[in-house]
């Protein structure tokens, strides 16, 4: 079994854009609403990555009780700000905010999280049109490519069908000619699907959902989940101990998909800046 080491690949990718960033002088802005502890940790990592890549960074901190139209007004300001070449609205947002409406207000050319319908829609055409793909799925593809893991013709099973991870990674796998099955909470007999997987991508948010008896020998496992176990330690959706004994490759949590998401965001930030020159 080999680990899919997202941490070291992420560092390499971030370092690789430094020279380009020094020429382009992009700025990434992050809108952070409230003080959600996990969001604050993710934002800190994004800031650190910008510093490492020589990308300008700006944070817009807003109160939890902000009204939806006020939040959209902040998005509009960044849409108009020529210094900001890309920005994201850190999710989750408070329950009082309707997320799709906020995402819809982001200028697609600055949408470096790739959540805007225009960018998601382009992705459906083919891999050539994945200009600003959502960061987590994009990071997963880069991780698989780095380890020369073939995708074409493989059985790829995705567990989770969220708009930001499960659905777009399913499309990106289909774009690369995999046979894709997307499972979710209503899937009957999950194990009958996971057992067929050559590549199993799990993005649910439930520690220990996938156990060794649910996978076949040699499977490649990408664990997207971020959870805390009973001891308060970070863990994924996959029971690492039982699954790693059967897997040919497995991404650890932490150190797998998380850092790759940050690297993909940095690459999207460079790409968006290039298109605004
Ligand atoms: P989400 O929006 O909550 O989606 C979870 C998905 O899992 C939904 O499609 C849900 O189906 C499905 N699901 C729930 N219980 C299930 C079950 N027992 N069996 C099969 N499917 C089930 O979450 P997300 O944003 O995709 O994130 C998923 C996990 O990945 C979370 O732990 C999150 O923290 C993590 N994450 C990590 C990164 C990273 O960079 N590493 C990035 C993004 C997310 P229904 O919608 O039908 O309930």
Coordinates of C-alpha atoms and ligand atoms in Angstrom, one line a residue:
X1 CA 0.0 0.0 0.0
X2 CA 1.2 3.5 -0.9
X3 CA 0.0 6.7 0.7
X4 CA -1.3 9.4 -1.7
X5 CA 0.7 12.1 -0.1
X6 CA -1.3 15.3 -0.8
X7 CA 0.8 17.3 1.7
X8 CA 4.1 17.1 -0.2
X9 CA 2.5 17.4 -3.7
X10 CA 0.5 20.4 -2.5
X11 CA 3.8 22.1 -1.4
X12 CA 5.4 21.4 -4.8
X13 CA 2.4 22.8 -6.7
X14 CA 2.3 25.9 -4.6
X15 CA 6.0 26.5 -5.0
X16 CA 5.7 25.9 -8.8
X17 CA 3.6 29.0 -9.4
X18 CA 5.8 31.5 -7.4
X19 CA 7.6 33.0 -10.4
X20 CA 4.3 33.4 -12.4
X21 CA 2.7 35.0 -9.3
X22 CA 5.5 37.5 -9.0
X23 CA 4.8 38.6 -12.6
X24 CA 1.0 38.5 -12.5
X25 CA 0.6 39.9 -9.0
X26 CA -2.8 38.3 -8.3
X27 CA -4.7 38.8 -5.1
X28 CA -7.0 36.3 -3.6
X29 CA -9.7 37.6 -1.3
X30 CA -11.7 35.4 1.2
X31 CA -15.0 36.4 2.6
X32 CA -15.4 34.8 6.0
X33 CA -18.7 35.1 7.8
X34 CA -18.6 34.6 11.6
X35 CA -16.1 32.6 13.5
X36 CA -16.8 28.9 12.6
X37 CA -13.6 27.2 14.0
X38 CA -13.1 24.8 11.1
X39 CA -13.6 27.6 8.6
X40 CA -11.1 29.8 10.4
X41 CA -8.6 26.9 10.2
X42 CA -9.2 26.4 6.5
X43 CA -8.9 30.2 5.8
X44 CA -5.6 30.3 7.8
X45 CA -4.2 27.5 5.5
X46 CA -5.3 29.4 2.4
X47 CA -3.6 32.6 3.7
X48 CA -0.4 30.6 4.4
X49 CA -0.5 29.1 0.9
X50 CA -0.9 32.6 -0.7
X51 CA 2.1 33.8 1.2
X52 CA 4.2 30.8 0.1
X53 CA 3.1 31.3 -3.5
X54 CA 3.7 35.1 -3.5
X55 CA 0.0 35.7 -4.1
X56 CA -1.6 38.8 -2.4
X57 CA -4.2 37.9 0.2
X58 CA -7.1 39.9 1.6
X59 CA -9.7 38.8 4.2
X60 CA -13.1 40.3 4.5
X61 CA -14.5 39.4 8.0
X62 CA -18.2 39.8 8.4
X63 CA -20.5 39.2 11.4
X64 CA -22.7 36.0 11.7
X65 CA -25.9 38.1 11.7
X66 CA -25.1 39.8 8.3
X67 CA -28.2 40.0 6.1
X68 CA -28.1 38.2 2.7
X69 CA -28.3 41.5 0.7
X70 CA -25.4 42.9 2.7
X71 CA -23.3 39.8 2.0
X72 CA -24.1 40.0 -1.7
X73 CA -23.1 43.7 -1.6
X74 CA -19.7 42.6 -0.3
X75 CA -19.5 40.1 -3.2
X76 CA -20.3 42.8 -5.7
X77 CA -17.6 45.0 -4.2
X78 CA -15.0 42.3 -4.9
X79 CA -16.5 41.7 -8.4
X80 CA -15.7 45.4 -9.1
X81 CA -12.3 45.6 -7.3
X82 CA -9.6 45.5 -10.0
X83 CA -6.9 44.5 -7.5
X84 CA -8.7 41.3 -6.5
X85 CA -8.3 38.7 -9.3
X86 CA -10.1 35.9 -7.5
X87 CA -12.1 35.4 -4.4
X88 CA -14.1 32.8 -2.4
X89 CA -16.9 32.9 0.1
X90 CA -15.9 30.5 2.8
X91 CA -18.6 27.9 3.4
X92 CA -20.6 27.0 5.4
X93 CA -22.6 30.2 5.8
X94 CA -25.1 30.8 8.6
X95 CA -28.5 29.2 8.1
X96 CA -30.1 32.6 7.5
X97 CA -28.2 32.9 4.2
X98 CA -29.3 31.1 1.0
X99 CA -26.0 29.9 -0.4
X100 CA -26.9 29.4 -4.1
X101 CA -28.0 33.1 -4.3
X102 CA -24.6 34.2 -2.9
X103 CA -22.6 32.0 -5.2
X104 CA -24.7 33.2 -8.1
X105 CA -23.6 36.8 -7.4
X106 CA -19.9 35.9 -7.9
X107 CA -18.3 37.1 -11.2
X108 CA -17.5 33.8 -12.9
X109 CA -14.1 35.0 -14.0
X110 CA -13.1 35.6 -10.3
X111 CA -14.8 32.4 -9.0
X112 CA -11.6 30.5 -7.9
X113 CA -13.6 28.0 -5.9
X114 CA -15.3 27.0 -9.1
X115 CA -18.8 26.9 -7.5
X116 CA -20.5 29.3 -9.9
X117 CA -23.0 27.7 -12.3
X118 CA -21.1 29.0 -15.4
X119 CA -17.9 27.3 -14.3
X120 CA -19.7 24.1 -13.2
X121 CA -21.6 24.1 -16.5
X122 CA -18.5 24.4 -18.6
X123 CA -17.1 21.4 -16.8
X124 CA -19.9 19.3 -18.2
X125 CA -18.6 19.8 -21.8
X126 CA -15.2 18.0 -21.4
X127 CA -12.0 18.1 -19.4
X128 CA -10.7 20.8 -21.8
X129 CA -13.3 23.2 -20.4
X130 CA -12.5 22.6 -16.8
X131 CA -11.1 26.2 -16.6
X132 CA -11.9 26.9 -13.0
X133 CA -13.0 23.5 -11.6
X134 CA -14.1 23.2 -8.0
X135 CA -11.0 23.1 -5.8
X136 CA -11.5 19.7 -4.0
X137 CA -12.3 17.6 -7.1
X138 CA -9.5 19.3 -9.0
X139 CA -7.1 18.5 -6.2
X140 CA -8.2 14.9 -6.3
X141 CA -7.6 14.6 -10.0
X142 CA -4.1 16.1 -9.6
X143 CA -3.3 13.7 -6.8
X144 CA -4.4 10.6 -9.0
X145 CA -2.5 12.0 -12.0
X146 CA 0.7 12.6 -9.9
X147 CA 0.7 8.9 -8.9
X148 CA 0.0 7.8 -12.5
X149 CA -3.2 6.1 -11.5
X150 CA -5.1 5.3 -14.6
X151 CA -8.8 6.5 -14.7
X152 CA -9.9 5.6 -18.2
X153 CA -12.0 2.5 -18.3
X154 CA -11.9 2.1 -14.5
X155 CA -14.9 1.6 -12.2
X156 CA -15.0 4.8 -10.1
X157 CA -17.4 4.8 -7.2
X158 CA -18.1 8.2 -5.6
X159 CA -19.9 8.2 -2.2
X160 CA -21.6 11.5 -1.6
X161 CA -23.3 13.8 -4.1
X162 CA -22.8 17.3 -2.8
X163 CA -22.6 20.1 -5.3
X164 CA -19.1 21.0 -4.3
X165 CA -17.5 17.6 -4.1
X166 CA -19.5 14.4 -5.0
X167 CA -21.2 15.7 -8.2
X168 CA -18.3 17.6 -9.7
X169 CA -15.8 14.8 -9.1
X170 CA -18.2 12.3 -10.7
X171 CA -18.3 14.6 -13.8
X172 CA -14.5 15.0 -13.9
X173 CA -14.1 11.2 -13.7
X174 CA -16.6 10.8 -16.5
X175 CA -14.7 13.4 -18.5
X176 CA -11.7 11.0 -18.2
X177 CA -13.7 8.1 -19.4
X178 CA -14.2 6.2 -16.2
X179 CA -17.4 4.2 -15.6
X180 CA -18.8 6.2 -12.7
X181 CA -21.3 5.3 -10.0
X182 CA -22.4 8.1 -7.6
X183 CA -23.8 6.9 -4.3
X184 CA -25.6 8.9 -1.6
X185 CA -27.8 8.6 1.4
X186 CA -30.6 7.0 -0.6
X187 CA -28.4 4.4 -2.3
X188 CA -29.5 0.9 -1.5
X189 CA -26.9 -1.7 -0.6
X190 CA -23.9 0.7 -0.6
X191 CA -21.4 -2.1 -0.2
X192 CA -22.4 -3.7 -3.5
X193 CA -21.2 -0.6 -5.2
X194 CA -18.1 0.1 -3.1
X195 CA -16.9 -3.5 -3.6
X196 CA -16.8 -3.0 -7.3
X197 CA -14.7 0.1 -7.2
X198 CA -11.2 0.3 -8.7
X199 CA -11.1 3.9 -7.4
X200 CA -13.3 4.8 -4.4
X201 CA -13.8 8.5 -3.6
X202 CA -15.6 9.1 -0.3
X203 CA -17.0 12.6 0.5
X204 CA -19.7 12.2 3.2
X205 CA -18.6 13.5 6.6
X206 CA -19.1 10.3 8.6
X207 CA -16.1 8.8 10.3
X208 CA -15.7 5.0 9.7
X209 CA -18.4 4.8 7.0
X210 CA -16.2 2.7 4.8
X211 CA -14.6 -0.4 6.3
X212 CA -12.2 -3.0 5.0
X213 CA -15.0 -5.5 4.2
X214 CA -16.6 -3.0 1.8
X215 CA -13.7 -2.8 -0.7
X216 CA -11.8 -5.1 -3.0
X217 CA -8.1 -5.9 -2.9
X218 CA -6.0 -3.3 -4.8
X219 CA -8.6 -0.5 -4.6
X220 CA -7.4 3.1 -4.8
X221 CA -9.1 5.0 -2.0
X222 CA -9.5 8.8 -1.9
X223 CA -10.8 9.9 1.5
X224 CA -12.3 13.4 1.3
X225 CA -14.1 13.4 4.7
X226 CA -12.9 15.6 7.6
X227 CA -14.2 14.4 11.0
X228 CA -13.1 14.3 14.6
X229 CA -13.0 10.9 16.2
X230 CA -13.9 10.2 19.9
X231 CA -10.4 11.4 20.9
X232 CA -10.8 14.7 19.1
X233 CA -8.3 13.7 16.4
X234 CA -8.9 14.5 12.7
X235 CA -10.0 11.5 10.6
X236 CA -11.7 10.8 7.3
X237 CA -14.7 8.8 6.3
X238 CA -12.7 5.7 5.7
X239 CA -11.5 3.3 8.5
X240 CA -7.8 3.7 7.6
X241 CA -6.6 0.6 9.6
X242 CA -9.0 -1.9 7.9
X243 CA -9.0 -0.4 4.4
X244 CA -5.3 0.3 4.1
X245 CA -4.6 -3.5 4.4
X246 CA -6.5 -4.1 1.1
X247 CA -5.8 -0.8 -0.8
X248 CA -3.0 -0.3 -3.3
X249 CA -3.2 3.5 -2.6
X250 CA -5.0 5.5 0.0
X251 CA -5.1 9.2 0.9
X252 CA -4.6 9.9 4.6
X253 CA -6.6 12.4 6.7
X254 CA -4.9 14.7 7.5
X255 CA -2.4 15.1 4.7
X256 CA -4.3 13.9 1.7
X257 CA -7.1 15.7 -0.1
X258 CA -7.2 18.7 2.3
X259 CA -3.8 20.2 1.2
X260 CA -4.6 19.3 -2.4
X261 CA -7.8 21.5 -2.1
X262 CA -5.6 24.4 -1.1
X263 CA -3.1 23.8 -3.9
X264 CA -6.0 23.6 -6.5
X265 CA -7.3 26.9 -5.2
X266 CA -3.9 28.5 -5.7
X267 CA -3.7 27.1 -9.2
X268 CA -7.2 28.5 -10.0
X269 CA -6.1 31.9 -8.6
X270 CA -3.2 32.0 -11.0
X271 CA -5.4 30.8 -13.9
X272 CA -8.1 33.5 -13.1
X273 CA -5.4 36.2 -12.9
X274 CA -3.9 35.2 -16.3
X275 CA -7.2 35.6 -18.0
X276 CA -7.7 39.1 -16.6
X277 CA -4.3 40.4 -17.9
Ligands
LIG1 P1 -22.2 17.5 2.3 O1 -22.6 18.6 1.4 O2 -22.7 17.3 3.7 O3 -22.5 16.1 1.4 C1 -22.4 14.8 2.0 C2 -22.9 13.8 1.1 O4 -22.9 12.5 1.7 C3 -24.4 14.1 0.6 O5 -24.5 13.8 -0.7 C4 -25.2 13.0 1.4 O6 -26.4 12.7 0.8 C5 -24.2 11.9 1.5 N1 -24.4 11.0 2.6 C6 -24.7 11.3 3.9 N2 -24.8 10.1 4.6 C7 -24.5 9.1 3.8 C8 -24.4 7.7 3.9 N3 -24.6 7.1 5.1 N4 -24.1 7.0 2.8 C9 -23.9 7.5 1.6 N5 -23.9 8.9 1.4 C10 -24.2 9.7 2.5 O7 -20.6 17.4 2.4 P2 -19.4 17.8 1.4 O8 -19.3 19.3 1.4 O9 -19.5 17.0 0.2 O10 -18.2 17.2 2.3 C11 -18.2 15.9 2.6 C12 -17.0 15.6 3.6 O11 -15.8 16.1 3.0 C13 -17.1 16.5 4.9 O12 -16.5 15.7 5.9 C14 -16.3 17.7 4.6 O13 -15.8 18.3 5.8 C15 -15.2 17.1 3.8 N6 -14.6 18.0 2.8 C16 -13.3 18.0 2.8 C17 -12.6 18.8 1.9 C18 -11.1 18.7 1.8 O14 -10.5 19.6 1.3 N7 -10.5 17.6 2.3 C19 -13.3 19.7 1.1 C20 -14.7 19.7 1.1 C21 -15.3 18.8 2.0 P3 -27.7 13.6 1.0 O15 -27.4 14.9 0.5 O16 -28.7 12.9 0.2 O17 -28.0 13.6 2.5

